[in-house]
Amino acid sequence: MYKLYSMQRSGNSYKVRLALAFLDAPYRAIEVDILRGESRTPEFLAKNPSGQVPLLEIAEGRYLAESNAILWYVAVGTSLAPESRMDRAEAMQWMFFEQHALEPNLGAAYFWLCLVRGGRDLQTHALEDWMERGYAALQVMENHLKTHDFFAAGQLTIADIALYGYTHVAEKCDFDLSNFPSIRRWLRLVETQPGFISMDWHPTSSEYDTLDVVADA
């Protein structure tokens, strides 16, 4: 069984939990609170030197970091990972877009405005840039979704999961989606797919651990 080190309120962590839910794949969830420095302990850094979550332990002592790499790993051989060369390349295209255009802006705004106490005051100098670049990324998505239900292969794939992670919390961090009807339709479509879970869902207590000491996990 996989072990997933993640933070409940992290969009990148949620992406992996959502993919595993769609796949009905069992895993042991281990909560790592990055705001309390739990990803910076020597024990955790031995698992992932970048000190980031999510982190997937795929076998004893074998770890995979980076949310989109994890998505590809768990999805290969399933309907969430397109099979044709072009469909797969398009899915990767949108996942690269998510990491360079969406996550650095919506993700940063979400982290500082929603997760960090006093974060708005600490990042007033950056907020305007996040909003400008974030809206530009949302417009690219909107333009695509005007003529497509999903982002690749004409069906739900890990490209949609990657983009959903932070787009669905955009309005919690000052972004207004009222002018993006196609995005709002797509969000609802993702949420109606079998197996969908919300960000605040977590496994049953028998499968879920709070990370007090990472070395115990």
GROMACS .gro file of C-alpha atoms in nm:
model
  217
    1MET     CA    1   0.000   0.000   0.000
    2TYR     CA    2   0.118   0.350  -0.079
    3LYS     CA    3   0.210   0.591   0.199
    4LEU     CA    4   0.116   0.948   0.113
    5TYR     CA    5   0.279   1.227   0.309
    6SER     CA    6   0.061   1.530   0.249
    7MET     CA    7  -0.094   1.839   0.405
    8GLN     CA    8  -0.472   1.850   0.415
    9ARG     CA    9  -0.501   2.213   0.304
   10SER     CA   10  -0.232   2.197   0.036
   11GLY     CA   11  -0.359   2.215  -0.321
   12ASN     CA   12  -0.066   2.010  -0.450
   13SER     CA   13  -0.131   1.742  -0.189
   14TYR     CA   14  -0.502   1.744  -0.268
   15LYS     CA   15  -0.429   1.673  -0.633
   16VAL     CA   16  -0.274   1.339  -0.539
   17ARG     CA   17  -0.548   1.248  -0.292
   18LEU     CA   18  -0.807   1.329  -0.558
   19ALA     CA   19  -0.637   1.109  -0.818
   20LEU     CA   20  -0.613   0.819  -0.573
   21ALA     CA   21  -0.982   0.865  -0.492
   22PHE     CA   22  -1.083   0.858  -0.859
   23LEU     CA   23  -0.875   0.541  -0.895
   24ASP     CA   24  -1.013   0.391  -0.575
   25ALA     CA   25  -0.652   0.315  -0.480
   26PRO     CA   26  -0.582   0.233  -0.114
   27TYR     CA   27  -0.314   0.428   0.068
   28ARG     CA   28  -0.204   0.530   0.415
   29ALA     CA   29  -0.234   0.908   0.464
   30ILE     CA   30   0.025   1.078   0.684
   31GLU     CA   31  -0.040   1.443   0.765
   32VAL     CA   32   0.262   1.674   0.743
   33ASP     CA   33   0.199   2.032   0.855
   34ILE     CA   34   0.449   2.243   0.664
   35LEU     CA   35   0.340   2.551   0.860
   36ARG     CA   36   0.477   2.386   1.174
   37GLY     CA   37   0.802   2.290   1.005
   38GLU     CA   38   0.720   1.919   0.993
   39SER     CA   39   0.861   1.886   0.641
   40ARG     CA   40   1.194   2.032   0.755
   41THR     CA   41   1.291   1.776   1.015
   42PRO     CA   42   1.601   1.563   0.950
   43GLU     CA   43   1.378   1.256   0.929
   44PHE     CA   44   1.157   1.402   0.657
   45LEU     CA   45   1.446   1.558   0.464
   46ALA     CA   46   1.602   1.213   0.448
   47LYS     CA   47   1.292   1.107   0.256
   48ASN     CA   48   1.264   1.420   0.042
   49PRO     CA   49   1.558   1.663   0.042
   50SER     CA   50   1.339   1.940  -0.103
   51GLY     CA   51   1.131   1.937   0.217
   52GLN     CA   52   0.801   1.950   0.031
   53VAL     CA   53   0.473   1.765   0.022
   54PRO     CA   54   0.317   1.567  -0.130
   55LEU     CA   55   0.556   1.276  -0.111
   56LEU     CA   56   0.456   0.924  -0.209
   57GLU     CA   57   0.632   0.620  -0.068
   58ILE     CA   58   0.578   0.360  -0.337
   59ALA     CA   59   0.783   0.085  -0.171
   60GLU     CA   60   0.994   0.053   0.140
   61GLY     CA   61   1.245   0.337   0.121
   62ARG     CA   62   1.144   0.438  -0.235
   63TYR     CA   63   0.997   0.788  -0.255
   64LEU     CA   64   0.852   1.002  -0.532
   65ALA     CA   65   0.812   1.379  -0.496
   66GLU     CA   66   0.648   1.651  -0.710
   67SER     CA   67   0.271   1.633  -0.735
   68ASN     CA   68   0.247   1.602  -1.112
   69ALA     CA   69   0.512   1.330  -1.126
   70ILE     CA   70   0.313   1.141  -0.862
   71LEU     CA   71  -0.004   1.186  -1.068
   72TRP     CA   72   0.163   1.025  -1.368
   73TYR     CA   73   0.299   0.739  -1.159
   74VAL     CA   74  -0.034   0.642  -1.003
   75ALA     CA   75  -0.236   0.697  -1.322
   76VAL     CA   76  -0.030   0.508  -1.581
   77GLY     CA   77  -0.232   0.218  -1.715
   78THR     CA   78  -0.565   0.376  -1.615
   79SER     CA   79  -0.814   0.600  -1.792
   80LEU     CA   80  -0.667   0.903  -1.613
   81ALA     CA   81  -0.348   0.877  -1.822
   82PRO     CA   82  -0.413   0.907  -2.196
   83GLU     CA   83  -0.272   0.627  -2.409
   84SER     CA   84  -0.225   0.791  -2.747
   85ARG     CA   85   0.095   0.984  -2.809
   86MET     CA   86  -0.084   1.311  -2.887
   87ASP     CA   87  -0.336   1.289  -2.604
   88ARG     CA   88  -0.057   1.215  -2.358
   89ALA     CA   89   0.148   1.508  -2.487
   90GLU     CA   90  -0.154   1.740  -2.452
   91ALA     CA   91  -0.208   1.624  -2.095
   92MET     CA   92   0.158   1.694  -2.019
   93GLN     CA   93   0.127   2.033  -2.189
   94TRP     CA   94  -0.149   2.135  -1.952
   95MET     CA   95   0.033   1.994  -1.649
   96PHE     CA   96   0.342   2.199  -1.738
   97PHE     CA   97   0.112   2.500  -1.779
   98GLU     CA   98  -0.032   2.435  -1.433
   99GLN     CA   99   0.314   2.440  -1.278
  100HIS     CA  100   0.453   2.748  -1.453
  101ALA     CA  101   0.143   2.967  -1.497
  102LEU     CA  102  -0.130   2.865  -1.254
  103GLU     CA  103   0.026   2.723  -0.937
  104PRO     CA  104   0.287   3.000  -0.888
  105ASN     CA  105   0.007   3.258  -0.886
  106LEU     CA  106  -0.317   3.102  -0.761
  107GLY     CA  107  -0.120   2.864  -0.543
  108ALA     CA  108   0.089   3.141  -0.391
  109ALA     CA  109  -0.217   3.360  -0.332
  110TYR     CA  110  -0.400   3.070  -0.168
  111PHE     CA  111  -0.105   2.987   0.057
  112TRP     CA  112  -0.045   3.340   0.182
  113LEU     CA  113  -0.405   3.463   0.196
  114CYS     CA  114  -0.573   3.149   0.326
  115LEU     CA  115  -0.315   2.946   0.515
  116VAL     CA  116  -0.061   3.186   0.666
  117ARG     CA  117  -0.185   3.405   0.949
  118GLY     CA  118  -0.117   3.766   0.853
  119GLY     CA  119  -0.004   3.653   0.510
  120ARG     CA  120  -0.188   3.929   0.326
  121ASP     CA  121   0.007   4.196   0.510
  122LEU     CA  122   0.333   4.010   0.452
  123GLN     CA  123   0.277   3.981   0.077
  124THR     CA  124   0.108   4.307  -0.024
  125HIS     CA  125   0.395   4.374  -0.265
  126ALA     CA  126   0.337   4.045  -0.450
  127LEU     CA  127  -0.042   4.025  -0.458
  128GLU     CA  128  -0.093   4.251  -0.759
  129ASP     CA  129   0.145   4.042  -0.971
  130TRP     CA  130  -0.019   3.718  -0.858
  131MET     CA  131  -0.359   3.852  -0.956
  132GLU     CA  132  -0.247   3.978  -1.296
  133ARG     CA  133  -0.066   3.659  -1.392
  134GLY     CA  134  -0.329   3.439  -1.232
  135TYR     CA  135  -0.611   3.598  -1.431
  136ALA     CA  136  -0.405   3.557  -1.748
  137ALA     CA  137  -0.369   3.185  -1.675
  138LEU     CA  138  -0.740   3.152  -1.603
  139GLN     CA  139  -0.819   3.319  -1.935
  140VAL     CA  140  -0.608   3.062  -2.120
  141MET     CA  141  -0.805   2.787  -1.946
  142GLU     CA  142  -1.136   2.960  -2.017
  143ASN     CA  143  -1.056   2.989  -2.387
  144HIS     CA  144  -0.980   2.617  -2.410
  145LEU     CA  145  -1.288   2.515  -2.214
  146LYS     CA  146  -1.520   2.715  -2.438
  147THR     CA  147  -1.490   2.432  -2.690
  148HIS     CA  148  -1.381   2.138  -2.472
  149ASP     CA  149  -1.531   1.963  -2.172
  150PHE     CA  150  -1.190   1.853  -2.041
  151PHE     CA  151  -0.828   1.947  -2.103
  152ALA     CA  152  -0.704   1.638  -2.287
  153ALA     CA  153  -0.832   1.324  -2.458
  154GLY     CA  154  -1.194   1.437  -2.435
  155GLN     CA  155  -1.230   1.291  -2.086
  156LEU     CA  156  -1.120   1.337  -1.728
  157THR     CA  157  -0.744   1.292  -1.698
  158ILE     CA  158  -0.469   1.387  -1.459
  159ALA     CA  159  -0.441   1.715  -1.651
  160ASP     CA  160  -0.783   1.811  -1.514
  161ILE     CA  161  -0.686   1.696  -1.166
  162ALA     CA  162  -0.366   1.902  -1.175
  163LEU     CA  163  -0.553   2.215  -1.283
  164TYR     CA  164  -0.845   2.159  -1.049
  165GLY     CA  165  -0.627   2.159  -0.737
  166TYR     CA  166  -0.585   2.536  -0.713
  167THR     CA  167  -0.853   2.658  -0.953
  168HIS     CA  168  -1.129   2.533  -0.724
  169VAL     CA  169  -1.003   2.753  -0.437
  170ALA     CA  170  -0.944   3.061  -0.655
  171GLU     CA  171  -1.239   3.253  -0.511
  172LYS     CA  172  -1.110   3.196  -0.158
  173CYS     CA  173  -0.803   3.404  -0.240
  174ASP     CA  174  -0.952   3.709  -0.415
  175PHE     CA  175  -0.996   3.573  -0.769
  176ASP     CA  176  -1.342   3.634  -0.917
  177LEU     CA  177  -1.459   3.353  -1.145
  178SER     CA  178  -1.785   3.520  -1.245
  179ASN     CA  179  -1.634   3.613  -1.582
  180PHE     CA  180  -1.515   3.258  -1.646
  181PRO     CA  181  -1.834   3.057  -1.711
  182SER     CA  182  -1.655   2.775  -1.888
  183ILE     CA  183  -1.421   2.726  -1.595
  184ARG     CA  184  -1.713   2.722  -1.354
  185ARG     CA  185  -1.891   2.462  -1.572
  186TRP     CA  186  -1.573   2.251  -1.582
  187LEU     CA  187  -1.533   2.270  -1.203
  188ARG     CA  188  -1.885   2.137  -1.161
  189LEU     CA  189  -1.818   1.865  -1.418
  190VAL     CA  190  -1.509   1.743  -1.233
  191GLU     CA  191  -1.706   1.742  -0.908
  192THR     CA  192  -1.971   1.513  -1.058
  193GLN     CA  193  -1.721   1.245  -1.163
  194PRO     CA  194  -1.747   0.910  -0.977
  195GLY     CA  195  -1.507   0.895  -0.686
  196PHE     CA  196  -1.469   1.271  -0.643
  197ILE     CA  197  -1.367   1.389  -0.296
  198SER     CA  198  -1.343   1.743  -0.160
  199MET     CA  199  -1.023   1.892  -0.021
  200ASP     CA  200  -1.138   1.850   0.339
  201TRP     CA  201  -1.215   1.478   0.301
  202HIS     CA  202  -0.971   1.236   0.461
  203PRO     CA  203  -0.954   0.858   0.500
  204THR     CA  204  -1.100   0.679   0.800
  205SER     CA  205  -0.908   0.707   1.124
  206SER     CA  206  -0.762   0.359   1.082
  207GLU     CA  207  -0.589   0.476   0.763
  208TYR     CA  208  -0.495   0.826   0.874
  209ASP     CA  209  -0.205   0.945   1.090
  210THR     CA  210  -0.113   1.287   1.218
  211LEU     CA  211   0.258   1.337   1.180
  212ASP     CA  212   0.389   1.424   1.524
  213VAL     CA  213   0.724   1.255   1.458
  214VAL     CA  214   0.792   1.180   1.095
  215ALA     CA  215   1.033   0.901   1.185
  216ASP     CA  216   0.743   0.706   1.333
  217ALA     CA  217   0.570   0.690   0.995
   0.00000   0.00000   0.00000
